[in-house]
């Protein structure tokens, strides 16, 4: 079967999917920093991160045909694949990085808001994050940026496990709704995301009770 | 104890739509698989669970990018060199003309997320008969396998429970696995290959294969079709076996297999092969 010429206008992942022999190498050059940075945050050691990045790139090349630029950017697609693989590894090994100091993570976040190097979508995500309640921010920060499990977050913050779950869910649902409204997610997702308030209504009603109980439980 | 305990959190979302969204958010943050009940519930209320999970994963990925975006570390040069060396070892998957791009396989159907189960003790390896021998002969002759290699893909919603698969695929064949003398066969071989020629979907349930290091080798499924030349079995995709975990692999053969007659699992380089190394570990046949 004659091989079709590769489209020079195509993105790296599209060229990987099309079998362009130079594309996997370009993919490494372009995304190794992102993948390595995510792996270093979510792996317990440098050697574990080294193994992880190899798995991630193999997974990425295999997944390249499923990349759709109308849904997400290449960078976001790479981050999704990388996180998925890193979470799988963490669950398999039942090993997570040490729980970081909360003050440190919040300081990290504050320092990075609105840096000009960030892409527009990432900035919008950060702004959406900034709209969350502090407890929701704290839980998501530990889950996303440090790969902590529910239990580790509960230990680190002193929150009951159920409260951790609730903050994580509500926080992420709210971010999704904000990003959908701002057109960051696919247009189809706007309808799906705005269909959520029915379930969230009850959540909102119990929010005050929860806050009262949590405060009462700690005092 | 706080009144807002875990059980309250689970029951907080009474509306099915909101409950499924909450669980999808959990998986985007912490991994894991959708349960059969969730998949059934999503079917009942006509919710695209894969799209739901994808939206949450996209949000989490954007936040993760933002967190490292201003502070990217470059990998050590030795790591980068190993990554570039990997490029020579893999065959990037080819995209079929006209195939609709599918975005991401949802976490819920990743075989890696099956709960652990101990391997069984070392068994006697069964013999395989003429049909397997014929398949091995074909493999041993160094023939080219599945030149029309399909893109990797699985059904958008997929149940890895065999009973549920058979319920939803009444036309499926299902045959038990038999191990070969290959040293990757390390335990009692158990499980079956399930395949529905009317939908081209299948499910592999496998026990008795050694865990693999995906950076060094992967297992690959080949489907022999009575309607095709035996030298050109259809590539069923690559998969991994994890320690202490029964392997369940969803299969979606993009090339039509109208009359399956044998399934073979081979050991290949990472990413799988276009020309098989002819190292068969398992076969399944009527």
JSON list of N, CA and C in Angstrom, two decimals, chain A residues 1 16-17 25 28 33 36-37 41 50 54 61 66 71 76 80 83-84 88 91-92 112 115 122 148 150 161 165-166 169-170 176 189 192 196 199 202-203 206 213, chain B residues 3-4 6 10 12 17-18 21 26 29-30 32 52 55-58 60 65 67-68 70 73 79 82-84 90 92-93 95 102-105 107 148 152 242:
[
{"chain": "A", "resi": 1, "resn": "UNK", "atom": "N", "xyz": [0.85, -1.19, 0.00]},
{"chain": "A", "resi": 1, "resn": "UNK", "atom": "CA", "xyz": [0.00, 0.00, 0.00]},
{"chain": "A", "resi": 1, "resn": "UNK", "atom": "C", "xyz": [0.89, 1.25, 0.00]},
{"chain": "A", "resi": 16, "resn": "UNK", "atom": "N", "xyz": [1.87, 11.91, 14.65]},
{"chain": "A", "resi": 16, "resn": "UNK", "atom": "CA", "xyz": [2.17, 10.62, 15.29]},
{"chain": "A", "resi": 16, "resn": "UNK", "atom": "C", "xyz": [1.13, 9.60, 14.84]},
{"chain": "A", "resi": 17, "resn": "UNK", "atom": "N", "xyz": [-0.14, 10.01, 14.87]},
{"chain": "A", "resi": 17, "resn": "UNK", "atom": "CA", "xyz": [-1.22, 9.10, 14.49]},
{"chain": "A", "resi": 17, "resn": "UNK", "atom": "C", "xyz": [-1.12, 8.68, 13.04]},
{"chain": "A", "resi": 25, "resn": "UNK", "atom": "N", "xyz": [9.58, 11.66, 18.10]},
{"chain": "A", "resi": 25, "resn": "UNK", "atom": "CA", "xyz": [10.72, 12.35, 18.66]},
{"chain": "A", "resi": 25, "resn": "UNK", "atom": "C", "xyz": [10.38, 13.82, 18.96]},
{"chain": "A", "resi": 28, "resn": "UNK", "atom": "N", "xyz": [8.41, 14.11, 22.08]},
{"chain": "A", "resi": 28, "resn": "UNK", "atom": "CA", "xyz": [9.23, 14.07, 23.29]},
{"chain": "A", "resi": 28, "resn": "UNK", "atom": "C", "xyz": [9.83, 15.45, 23.56]},
{"chain": "A", "resi": 33, "resn": "UNK", "atom": "N", "xyz": [9.01, 18.13, 29.12]},
{"chain": "A", "resi": 33, "resn": "UNK", "atom": "CA", "xyz": [9.05, 18.99, 30.31]},
{"chain": "A", "resi": 33, "resn": "UNK", "atom": "C", "xyz": [7.75, 18.89, 31.11]},
{"chain": "A", "resi": 36, "resn": "UNK", "atom": "N", "xyz": [7.42, 15.26, 32.54]},
{"chain": "A", "resi": 36, "resn": "UNK", "atom": "CA", "xyz": [8.37, 15.06, 33.63]},
{"chain": "A", "resi": 36, "resn": "UNK", "atom": "C", "xyz": [7.95, 15.84, 34.88]},
{"chain": "A", "resi": 37, "resn": "UNK", "atom": "N", "xyz": [7.50, 17.07, 34.69]},
{"chain": "A", "resi": 37, "resn": "UNK", "atom": "CA", "xyz": [7.08, 17.89, 35.83]},
{"chain": "A", "resi": 37, "resn": "UNK", "atom": "C", "xyz": [5.89, 17.26, 36.54]},
{"chain": "A", "resi": 41, "resn": "UNK", "atom": "N", "xyz": [5.87, 15.39, 40.42]},
{"chain": "A", "resi": 41, "resn": "UNK", "atom": "CA", "xyz": [4.94, 15.76, 41.49]},
{"chain": "A", "resi": 41, "resn": "UNK", "atom": "C", "xyz": [4.17, 14.55, 42.02]},
{"chain": "A", "resi": 50, "resn": "UNK", "atom": "N", "xyz": [11.06, 8.33, 36.28]},
{"chain": "A", "resi": 50, "resn": "UNK", "atom": "CA", "xyz": [11.72, 7.95, 35.02]},
{"chain": "A", "resi": 50, "resn": "UNK", "atom": "C", "xyz": [10.95, 6.83, 34.33]},
{"chain": "A", "resi": 54, "resn": "UNK", "atom": "N", "xyz": [8.32, 7.05, 30.59]},
{"chain": "A", "resi": 54, "resn": "UNK", "atom": "CA", "xyz": [8.38, 6.13, 29.45]},
{"chain": "A", "resi": 54, "resn": "UNK", "atom": "C", "xyz": [7.00, 5.53, 29.17]},
{"chain": "A", "resi": 61, "resn": "UNK", "atom": "N", "xyz": [1.59, 7.87, 22.41]},
{"chain": "A", "resi": 61, "resn": "UNK", "atom": "CA", "xyz": [1.69, 7.53, 20.99]},
{"chain": "A", "resi": 61, "resn": "UNK", "atom": "C", "xyz": [0.53, 6.62, 20.58]},
{"chain": "A", "resi": 66, "resn": "UNK", "atom": "N", "xyz": [-6.73, 9.30, 18.93]},
{"chain": "A", "resi": 66, "resn": "UNK", "atom": "CA", "xyz": [-7.96, 9.76, 19.57]},
{"chain": "A", "resi": 66, "resn": "UNK", "atom": "C", "xyz": [-7.92, 11.25, 19.90]},
{"chain": "A", "resi": 71, "resn": "UNK", "atom": "N", "xyz": [-11.77, 19.47, 20.81]},
{"chain": "A", "resi": 71, "resn": "UNK", "atom": "CA", "xyz": [-12.18, 19.24, 22.20]},
{"chain": "A", "resi": 71, "resn": "UNK", "atom": "C", "xyz": [-11.17, 19.81, 23.18]},
{"chain": "A", "resi": 76, "resn": "UNK", "atom": "N", "xyz": [-3.26, 19.88, 26.76]},
{"chain": "A", "resi": 76, "resn": "UNK", "atom": "CA", "xyz": [-4.24, 19.35, 27.71]},
{"chain": "A", "resi": 76, "resn": "UNK", "atom": "C", "xyz": [-4.42, 17.85, 27.50]},
{"chain": "A", "resi": 80, "resn": "UNK", "atom": "N", "xyz": [-3.80, 15.05, 30.28]},
{"chain": "A", "resi": 80, "resn": "UNK", "atom": "CA", "xyz": [-4.82, 14.06, 30.65]},
{"chain": "A", "resi": 80, "resn": "UNK", "atom": "C", "xyz": [-4.26, 12.65, 30.61]},
{"chain": "A", "resi": 83, "resn": "UNK", "atom": "N", "xyz": [-1.69, 12.24, 33.50]},
{"chain": "A", "resi": 83, "resn": "UNK", "atom": "CA", "xyz": [-2.30, 12.09, 34.82]},
{"chain": "A", "resi": 83, "resn": "UNK", "atom": "C", "xyz": [-2.95, 10.73, 34.98]},
{"chain": "A", "resi": 84, "resn": "UNK", "atom": "N", "xyz": [-3.63, 10.29, 33.94]},
{"chain": "A", "resi": 84, "resn": "UNK", "atom": "CA", "xyz": [-4.31, 9.00, 34.02]},
{"chain": "A", "resi": 84, "resn": "UNK", "atom": "C", "xyz": [-3.31, 7.88, 34.30]},
{"chain": "A", "resi": 88, "resn": "UNK", "atom": "N", "xyz": [-2.95, 5.66, 37.73]},
{"chain": "A", "resi": 88, "resn": "UNK", "atom": "CA", "xyz": [-2.95, 4.19, 37.65]},
{"chain": "A", "resi": 88, "resn": "UNK", "atom": "C", "xyz": [-1.74, 3.61, 38.37]},
{"chain": "A", "resi": 91, "resn": "UNK", "atom": "N", "xyz": [-2.10, 3.96, 42.13]},
{"chain": "A", "resi": 91, "resn": "UNK", "atom": "CA", "xyz": [-3.07, 3.02, 42.70]},
{"chain": "A", "resi": 91, "resn": "UNK", "atom": "C", "xyz": [-2.52, 1.60, 42.70]},
{"chain": "A", "resi": 92, "resn": "UNK", "atom": "N", "xyz": [-1.77, 1.26, 41.64]},
{"chain": "A", "resi": 92, "resn": "UNK", "atom": "CA", "xyz": [-1.20, -0.09, 41.58]},
{"chain": "A", "resi": 92, "resn": "UNK", "atom": "C", "xyz": [-0.20, -0.30, 42.70]},
{"chain": "A", "resi": 112, "resn": "UNK", "atom": "N", "xyz": [1.55, 31.78, 41.53]},
{"chain": "A", "resi": 112, "resn": "UNK", "atom": "CA", "xyz": [1.54, 31.52, 40.09]},
{"chain": "A", "resi": 112, "resn": "UNK", "atom": "C", "xyz": [0.38, 32.12, 39.33]},
{"chain": "A", "resi": 115, "resn": "UNK", "atom": "N", "xyz": [0.45, 34.37, 35.68]},
{"chain": "A", "resi": 115, "resn": "UNK", "atom": "CA", "xyz": [1.76, 34.55, 35.05]},
{"chain": "A", "resi": 115, "resn": "UNK", "atom": "C", "xyz": [1.57, 34.62, 33.54]},
{"chain": "A", "resi": 122, "resn": "UNK", "atom": "N", "xyz": [-5.47, 27.85, 30.56]},
{"chain": "A", "resi": 122, "resn": "UNK", "atom": "CA", "xyz": [-4.92, 27.56, 31.89]},
{"chain": "A", "resi": 122, "resn": "UNK", "atom": "C", "xyz": [-5.20, 28.72, 32.84]},
{"chain": "A", "resi": 148, "resn": "UNK", "atom": "N", "xyz": [-2.52, 13.37, 46.20]},
{"chain": "A", "resi": 148, "resn": "UNK", "atom": "CA", "xyz": [-2.95, 12.77, 47.47]},
{"chain": "A", "resi": 148, "resn": "UNK", "atom": "C", "xyz": [-4.29, 12.06, 47.31]},
{"chain": "A", "resi": 150, "resn": "UNK", "atom": "N", "xyz": [-7.97, 10.52, 48.97]},
{"chain": "A", "resi": 150, "resn": "UNK", "atom": "CA", "xyz": [-8.95, 11.06, 49.92]},
{"chain": "A", "resi": 150, "resn": "UNK", "atom": "C", "xyz": [-8.44, 10.96, 51.35]},
{"chain": "A", "resi": 161, "resn": "UNK", "atom": "N", "xyz": [-13.55, 12.27, 56.20]},
{"chain": "A", "resi": 161, "resn": "UNK", "atom": "CA", "xyz": [-13.40, 11.76, 54.83]},
{"chain": "A", "resi": 161, "resn": "UNK", "atom": "C", "xyz": [-14.55, 12.21, 53.92]},
{"chain": "A", "resi": 165, "resn": "UNK", "atom": "N", "xyz": [-14.47, 14.35, 50.34]},
{"chain": "A", "resi": 165, "resn": "UNK", "atom": "CA", "xyz": [-15.11, 13.95, 49.08]},
{"chain": "A", "resi": 165, "resn": "UNK", "atom": "C", "xyz": [-16.04, 15.05, 48.58]},
{"chain": "A", "resi": 166, "resn": "UNK", "atom": "N", "xyz": [-16.81, 15.59, 49.48]},
{"chain": "A", "resi": 166, "resn": "UNK", "atom": "CA", "xyz": [-17.77, 16.61, 49.07]},
{"chain": "A", "resi": 166, "resn": "UNK", "atom": "C", "xyz": [-17.08, 17.86, 48.53]},
{"chain": "A", "resi": 169, "resn": "UNK", "atom": "N", "xyz": [-15.70, 17.04, 45.05]},
{"chain": "A", "resi": 169, "resn": "UNK", "atom": "CA", "xyz": [-16.73, 16.94, 44.01]},
{"chain": "A", "resi": 169, "resn": "UNK", "atom": "C", "xyz": [-17.32, 18.30, 43.68]},
{"chain": "A", "resi": 170, "resn": "UNK", "atom": "N", "xyz": [-17.73, 19.00, 44.71]},
{"chain": "A", "resi": 170, "resn": "UNK", "atom": "CA", "xyz": [-18.38, 20.30, 44.45]},
{"chain": "A", "resi": 170, "resn": "UNK", "atom": "C", "xyz": [-17.41, 21.26, 43.78]},
{"chain": "A", "resi": 176, "resn": "UNK", "atom": "N", "xyz": [-15.96, 22.94, 36.41]},
{"chain": "A", "resi": 176, "resn": "UNK", "atom": "CA", "xyz": [-16.46, 22.50, 35.10]},
{"chain": "A", "resi": 176, "resn": "UNK", "atom": "C", "xyz": [-17.54, 23.44, 34.58]},
{"chain": "A", "resi": 189, "resn": "UNK", "atom": "N", "xyz": [-20.61, 20.25, 26.06]},
{"chain": "A", "resi": 189, "resn": "UNK", "atom": "CA", "xyz": [-20.50, 20.10, 27.51]},
{"chain": "A", "resi": 189, "resn": "UNK", "atom": "C", "xyz": [-21.20, 21.22, 28.26]},
{"chain": "A", "resi": 192, "resn": "UNK", "atom": "N", "xyz": [-24.45, 19.91, 29.18]},
{"chain": "A", "resi": 192, "resn": "UNK", "atom": "CA", "xyz": [-24.33, 18.86, 30.20]},
{"chain": "A", "resi": 192, "resn": "UNK", "atom": "C", "xyz": [-24.00, 19.48, 31.56]},
{"chain": "A", "resi": 196, "resn": "UNK", "atom": "N", "xyz": [-26.44, 20.19, 35.63]},
{"chain": "A", "resi": 196, "resn": "UNK", "atom": "CA", "xyz": [-26.06, 19.69, 36.96]},
{"chain": "A", "resi": 196, "resn": "UNK", "atom": "C", "xyz": [-26.76, 20.35, 38.15]},
{"chain": "A", "resi": 199, "resn": "UNK", "atom": "N", "xyz": [-28.94, 18.40, 40.91]},
{"chain": "A", "resi": 199, "resn": "UNK", "atom": "CA", "xyz": [-28.30, 17.62, 41.95]},
{"chain": "A", "resi": 199, "resn": "UNK", "atom": "C", "xyz": [-27.54, 18.52, 42.91]},
{"chain": "A", "resi": 202, "resn": "UNK", "atom": "N", "xyz": [-29.51, 20.33, 46.12]},
{"chain": "A", "resi": 202, "resn": "UNK", "atom": "CA", "xyz": [-29.56, 19.69, 47.43]},
{"chain": "A", "resi": 202, "resn": "UNK", "atom": "C", "xyz": [-28.21, 19.83, 48.13]},
{"chain": "A", "resi": 203, "resn": "UNK", "atom": "N", "xyz": [-27.15, 19.72, 47.34]},
{"chain": "A", "resi": 203, "resn": "UNK", "atom": "CA", "xyz": [-25.82, 19.88, 47.92]},
{"chain": "A", "resi": 203, "resn": "UNK", "atom": "C", "xyz": [-25.70, 21.27, 48.54]},
{"chain": "A", "resi": 206, "resn": "UNK", "atom": "N", "xyz": [-27.47, 21.68, 51.84]},
{"chain": "A", "resi": 206, "resn": "UNK", "atom": "CA", "xyz": [-26.84, 21.06, 53.01]},
{"chain": "A", "resi": 206, "resn": "UNK", "atom": "C", "xyz": [-25.48, 21.69, 53.32]},
{"chain": "A", "resi": 213, "resn": "UNK", "atom": "N", "xyz": [-21.57, 21.86, 61.05]},
{"chain": "A", "resi": 213, "resn": "UNK", "atom": "CA", "xyz": [-21.14, 20.62, 61.70]},
{"chain": "A", "resi": 213, "resn": "UNK", "atom": "C", "xyz": [-19.62, 20.51, 61.75]},
{"chain": "B", "resi": 3, "resn": "UNK", "atom": "N", "xyz": [-21.64, 15.10, 61.82]},
{"chain": "B", "resi": 3, "resn": "UNK", "atom": "CA", "xyz": [-22.83, 14.53, 61.19]},
{"chain": "B", "resi": 3, "resn": "UNK", "atom": "C", "xyz": [-22.63, 14.37, 59.71]},
{"chain": "B", "resi": 4, "resn": "UNK", "atom": "N", "xyz": [-21.68, 15.12, 59.17]},
{"chain": "B", "resi": 4, "resn": "UNK", "atom": "CA", "xyz": [-21.48, 15.05, 57.72]},
{"chain": "B", "resi": 4, "resn": "UNK", "atom": "C", "xyz": [-20.40, 14.02, 57.43]},
{"chain": "B", "resi": 6, "resn": "UNK", "atom": "N", "xyz": [-19.02, 10.10, 55.83]},
{"chain": "B", "resi": 6, "resn": "UNK", "atom": "CA", "xyz": [-18.89, 9.60, 54.46]},
{"chain": "B", "resi": 6, "resn": "UNK", "atom": "C", "xyz": [-20.22, 9.12, 53.89]},
{"chain": "B", "resi": 10, "resn": "UNK", "atom": "N", "xyz": [-22.15, 10.18, 50.38]},
{"chain": "B", "resi": 10, "resn": "UNK", "atom": "CA", "xyz": [-22.56, 9.30, 49.28]},
{"chain": "B", "resi": 10, "resn": "UNK", "atom": "C", "xyz": [-24.03, 9.50, 48.92]},
{"chain": "B", "resi": 12, "resn": "UNK", "atom": "N", "xyz": [-25.74, 12.30, 49.42]},
{"chain": "B", "resi": 12, "resn": "UNK", "atom": "CA", "xyz": [-26.07, 13.70, 49.25]},
{"chain": "B", "resi": 12, "resn": "UNK", "atom": "C", "xyz": [-26.67, 13.97, 47.88]},
{"chain": "B", "resi": 17, "resn": "UNK", "atom": "N", "xyz": [-28.49, 11.95, 37.93]},
{"chain": "B", "resi": 17, "resn": "UNK", "atom": "CA", "xyz": [-27.59, 12.73, 37.08]},
{"chain": "B", "resi": 17, "resn": "UNK", "atom": "C", "xyz": [-26.46, 13.34, 37.92]},
{"chain": "B", "resi": 18, "resn": "UNK", "atom": "N", "xyz": [-26.84, 13.91, 39.06]},
{"chain": "B", "resi": 18, "resn": "UNK", "atom": "CA", "xyz": [-25.85, 14.56, 39.92]},
{"chain": "B", "resi": 18, "resn": "UNK", "atom": "C", "xyz": [-24.95, 13.53, 40.58]},
{"chain": "B", "resi": 21, "resn": "UNK", "atom": "N", "xyz": [-22.43, 12.36, 38.11]},
{"chain": "B", "resi": 21, "resn": "UNK", "atom": "CA", "xyz": [-21.44, 13.41, 37.90]},
{"chain": "B", "resi": 21, "resn": "UNK", "atom": "C", "xyz": [-20.45, 13.45, 39.06]},
{"chain": "B", "resi": 26, "resn": "UNK", "atom": "N", "xyz": [-14.96, 12.19, 41.02]},
{"chain": "B", "resi": 26, "resn": "UNK", "atom": "CA", "xyz": [-14.05, 11.40, 41.86]},
{"chain": "B", "resi": 26, "resn": "UNK", "atom": "C", "xyz": [-13.00, 10.69, 41.00]},
{"chain": "B", "resi": 29, "resn": "UNK", "atom": "N", "xyz": [-10.27, 12.79, 39.58]},
{"chain": "B", "resi": 29, "resn": "UNK", "atom": "CA", "xyz": [-9.28, 13.23, 40.57]},
{"chain": "B", "resi": 29, "resn": "UNK", "atom": "C", "xyz": [-8.46, 12.09, 41.13]},
{"chain": "B", "resi": 30, "resn": "UNK", "atom": "N", "xyz": [-9.10, 10.96, 41.38]},
{"chain": "B", "resi": 30, "resn": "UNK", "atom": "CA", "xyz": [-8.44, 9.91, 42.16]},
{"chain": "B", "resi": 30, "resn": "UNK", "atom": "C", "xyz": [-8.33, 8.58, 41.41]},
{"chain": "B", "resi": 32, "resn": "UNK", "atom": "N", "xyz": [-9.82, 5.07, 39.33]},
{"chain": "B", "resi": 32, "resn": "UNK", "atom": "CA", "xyz": [-10.88, 4.11, 39.62]},
{"chain": "B", "resi": 32, "resn": "UNK", "atom": "C", "xyz": [-11.79, 3.89, 38.43]},
{"chain": "B", "resi": 52, "resn": "UNK", "atom": "N", "xyz": [-18.90, 12.61, 30.30]},
{"chain": "B", "resi": 52, "resn": "UNK", "atom": "CA", "xyz": [-18.92, 13.20, 31.63]},
{"chain": "B", "resi": 52, "resn": "UNK", "atom": "C", "xyz": [-17.52, 13.12, 32.26]},
{"chain": "B", "resi": 55, "resn": "UNK", "atom": "N", "xyz": [-14.96, 15.43, 30.51]},
{"chain": "B", "resi": 55, "resn": "UNK", "atom": "CA", "xyz": [-15.05, 16.85, 30.85]},
{"chain": "B", "resi": 55, "resn": "UNK", "atom": "C", "xyz": [-14.33, 17.13, 32.17]},
{"chain": "B", "resi": 56, "resn": "UNK", "atom": "N", "xyz": [-14.55, 16.25, 33.14]},
{"chain": "B", "resi": 56, "resn": "UNK", "atom": "CA", "xyz": [-13.88, 16.45, 34.43]},
{"chain": "B", "resi": 56, "resn": "UNK", "atom": "C", "xyz": [-12.36, 16.26, 34.29]},
{"chain": "B", "resi": 57, "resn": "UNK", "atom": "N", "xyz": [-11.98, 15.26, 33.53]},
{"chain": "B", "resi": 57, "resn": "UNK", "atom": "CA", "xyz": [-10.54, 15.03, 33.34]},
{"chain": "B", "resi": 57, "resn": "UNK", "atom": "C", "xyz": [-9.88, 16.23, 32.67]},
{"chain": "B", "resi": 58, "resn": "UNK", "atom": "N", "xyz": [-10.61, 16.83, 31.74]},
{"chain": "B", "resi": 58, "resn": "UNK", "atom": "CA", "xyz": [-10.08, 18.00, 31.04]},
{"chain": "B", "resi": 58, "resn": "UNK", "atom": "C", "xyz": [-9.87, 19.16, 32.03]},
{"chain": "B", "resi": 60, "resn": "UNK", "atom": "N", "xyz": [-9.35, 18.90, 35.26]},
{"chain": "B", "resi": 60, "resn": "UNK", "atom": "CA", "xyz": [-8.23, 18.56, 36.14]},
{"chain": "B", "resi": 60, "resn": "UNK", "atom": "C", "xyz": [-6.90, 18.75, 35.39]},
{"chain": "B", "resi": 65, "resn": "UNK", "atom": "N", "xyz": [-1.89, 21.57, 34.45]},
{"chain": "B", "resi": 65, "resn": "UNK", "atom": "CA", "xyz": [-1.01, 22.35, 33.56]},
{"chain": "B", "resi": 65, "resn": "UNK", "atom": "C", "xyz": [-0.69, 23.71, 34.17]},
{"chain": "B", "resi": 67, "resn": "UNK", "atom": "N", "xyz": [-0.61, 24.48, 37.19]},
{"chain": "B", "resi": 67, "resn": "UNK", "atom": "CA", "xyz": [0.26, 24.38, 38.37]},
{"chain": "B", "resi": 67, "resn": "UNK", "atom": "C", "xyz": [1.73, 24.20, 37.99]},
{"chain": "B", "resi": 68, "resn": "UNK", "atom": "N", "xyz": [1.98, 23.56, 36.85]},
{"chain": "B", "resi": 68, "resn": "UNK", "atom": "CA", "xyz": [3.38, 23.37, 36.47]},
{"chain": "B", "resi": 68, "resn": "UNK", "atom": "C", "xyz": [3.80, 24.32, 35.34]},
{"chain": "B", "resi": 70, "resn": "UNK", "atom": "N", "xyz": [4.34, 27.38, 34.84]},
{"chain": "B", "resi": 70, "resn": "UNK", "atom": "CA", "xyz": [5.35, 28.42, 34.96]},
{"chain": "B", "resi": 70, "resn": "UNK", "atom": "C", "xyz": [6.65, 27.88, 35.56]},
{"chain": "B", "resi": 73, "resn": "UNK", "atom": "N", "xyz": [10.05, 21.57, 34.71]},
{"chain": "B", "resi": 73, "resn": "UNK", "atom": "CA", "xyz": [11.39, 20.97, 34.87]},
{"chain": "B", "resi": 73, "resn": "UNK", "atom": "C", "xyz": [11.67, 20.15, 33.63]},
{"chain": "B", "resi": 79, "resn": "UNK", "atom": "N", "xyz": [17.31, 10.42, 30.76]},
{"chain": "B", "resi": 79, "resn": "UNK", "atom": "CA", "xyz": [15.90, 10.04, 30.61]},
{"chain": "B", "resi": 79, "resn": "UNK", "atom": "C", "xyz": [15.42, 10.43, 29.21]},
{"chain": "B", "resi": 82, "resn": "UNK", "atom": "N", "xyz": [16.71, 8.02, 26.69]},
{"chain": "B", "resi": 82, "resn": "UNK", "atom": "CA", "xyz": [15.97, 6.74, 26.69]},
{"chain": "B", "resi": 82, "resn": "UNK", "atom": "C", "xyz": [14.64, 6.90, 25.98]},
{"chain": "B", "resi": 83, "resn": "UNK", "atom": "N", "xyz": [14.01, 8.05, 26.17]},
{"chain": "B", "resi": 83, "resn": "UNK", "atom": "CA", "xyz": [12.73, 8.29, 25.50]},
{"chain": "B", "resi": 83, "resn": "UNK", "atom": "C", "xyz": [12.91, 8.30, 23.99]},
{"chain": "B", "resi": 84, "resn": "UNK", "atom": "N", "xyz": [13.97, 8.97, 23.54]},
{"chain": "B", "resi": 84, "resn": "UNK", "atom": "CA", "xyz": [14.20, 9.01, 22.09]},
{"chain": "B", "resi": 84, "resn": "UNK", "atom": "C", "xyz": [14.52, 7.62, 21.56]},
{"chain": "B", "resi": 90, "resn": "UNK", "atom": "N", "xyz": [9.02, 1.51, 18.78]},
{"chain": "B", "resi": 90, "resn": "UNK", "atom": "CA", "xyz": [7.56, 1.45, 18.65]},
{"chain": "B", "resi": 90, "resn": "UNK", "atom": "C", "xyz": [7.13, 1.64, 17.21]},
{"chain": "B", "resi": 92, "resn": "UNK", "atom": "N", "xyz": [4.16, 3.58, 15.54]},
{"chain": "B", "resi": 92, "resn": "UNK", "atom": "CA", "xyz": [3.00, 4.42, 15.81]},
{"chain": "B", "resi": 92, "resn": "UNK", "atom": "C", "xyz": [1.76, 3.84, 15.15]},
{"chain": "B", "resi": 93, "resn": "UNK", "atom": "N", "xyz": [0.63, 3.87, 15.84]},
{"chain": "B", "resi": 93, "resn": "UNK", "atom": "CA", "xyz": [-0.57, 3.28, 15.26]},
{"chain": "B", "resi": 93, "resn": "UNK", "atom": "C", "xyz": [-1.02, 4.04, 14.02]},
{"chain": "B", "resi": 95, "resn": "UNK", "atom": "N", "xyz": [-3.70, 5.41, 11.28]},
{"chain": "B", "resi": 95, "resn": "UNK", "atom": "CA", "xyz": [-5.09, 5.88, 11.33]},
{"chain": "B", "resi": 95, "resn": "UNK", "atom": "C", "xyz": [-5.78, 5.39, 10.06]},
{"chain": "B", "resi": 102, "resn": "UNK", "atom": "N", "xyz": [-11.65, 9.55, 17.81]},
{"chain": "B", "resi": 102, "resn": "UNK", "atom": "CA", "xyz": [-12.31, 9.38, 19.11]},
{"chain": "B", "resi": 102, "resn": "UNK", "atom": "C", "xyz": [-11.38, 10.00, 20.12]},
{"chain": "B", "resi": 103, "resn": "UNK", "atom": "N", "xyz": [-11.92, 10.69, 21.06]},
{"chain": "B", "resi": 103, "resn": "UNK", "atom": "CA", "xyz": [-11.02, 11.48, 21.91]},
{"chain": "B", "resi": 103, "resn": "UNK", "atom": "C", "xyz": [-10.28, 10.62, 22.91]},
{"chain": "B", "resi": 104, "resn": "UNK", "atom": "N", "xyz": [-10.85, 10.27, 23.97]},
{"chain": "B", "resi": 104, "resn": "UNK", "atom": "CA", "xyz": [-10.12, 9.52, 24.99]},
{"chain": "B", "resi": 104, "resn": "UNK", "atom": "C", "xyz": [-10.95, 8.37, 25.49]},
{"chain": "B", "resi": 105, "resn": "UNK", "atom": "N", "xyz": [-10.32, 7.23, 25.66]},
{"chain": "B", "resi": 105, "resn": "UNK", "atom": "CA", "xyz": [-11.02, 6.11, 26.27]},
{"chain": "B", "resi": 105, "resn": "UNK", "atom": "C", "xyz": [-11.24, 6.43, 27.74]},
{"chain": "B", "resi": 107, "resn": "UNK", "atom": "N", "xyz": [-11.68, 6.34, 31.71]},
{"chain": "B", "resi": 107, "resn": "UNK", "atom": "CA", "xyz": [-10.97, 5.61, 32.75]},
{"chain": "B", "resi": 107, "resn": "UNK", "atom": "C", "xyz": [-11.69, 4.34, 33.14]},
{"chain": "B", "resi": 148, "resn": "UNK", "atom": "N", "xyz": [-3.03, -4.31, 7.76]},
{"chain": "B", "resi": 148, "resn": "UNK", "atom": "CA", "xyz": [-3.98, -3.21, 7.91]},
{"chain": "B", "resi": 148, "resn": "UNK", "atom": "C", "xyz": [-4.27, -3.02, 9.37]},
{"chain": "B", "resi": 152, "resn": "UNK", "atom": "N", "xyz": [-5.94, 2.08, 17.64]},
{"chain": "B", "resi": 152, "resn": "UNK", "atom": "CA", "xyz": [-6.32, 1.58, 18.94]},
{"chain": "B", "resi": 152, "resn": "UNK", "atom": "C", "xyz": [-7.67, 2.17, 19.30]},
{"chain": "B", "resi": 242, "resn": "UNK", "atom": "N", "xyz": [-0.92, -6.84, 34.83]},
{"chain": "B", "resi": 242, "resn": "UNK", "atom": "CA", "xyz": [-0.36, -6.25, 36.04]},
{"chain": "B", "resi": 242, "resn": "UNK", "atom": "C", "xyz": [-0.23, -7.29, 37.14]}
]
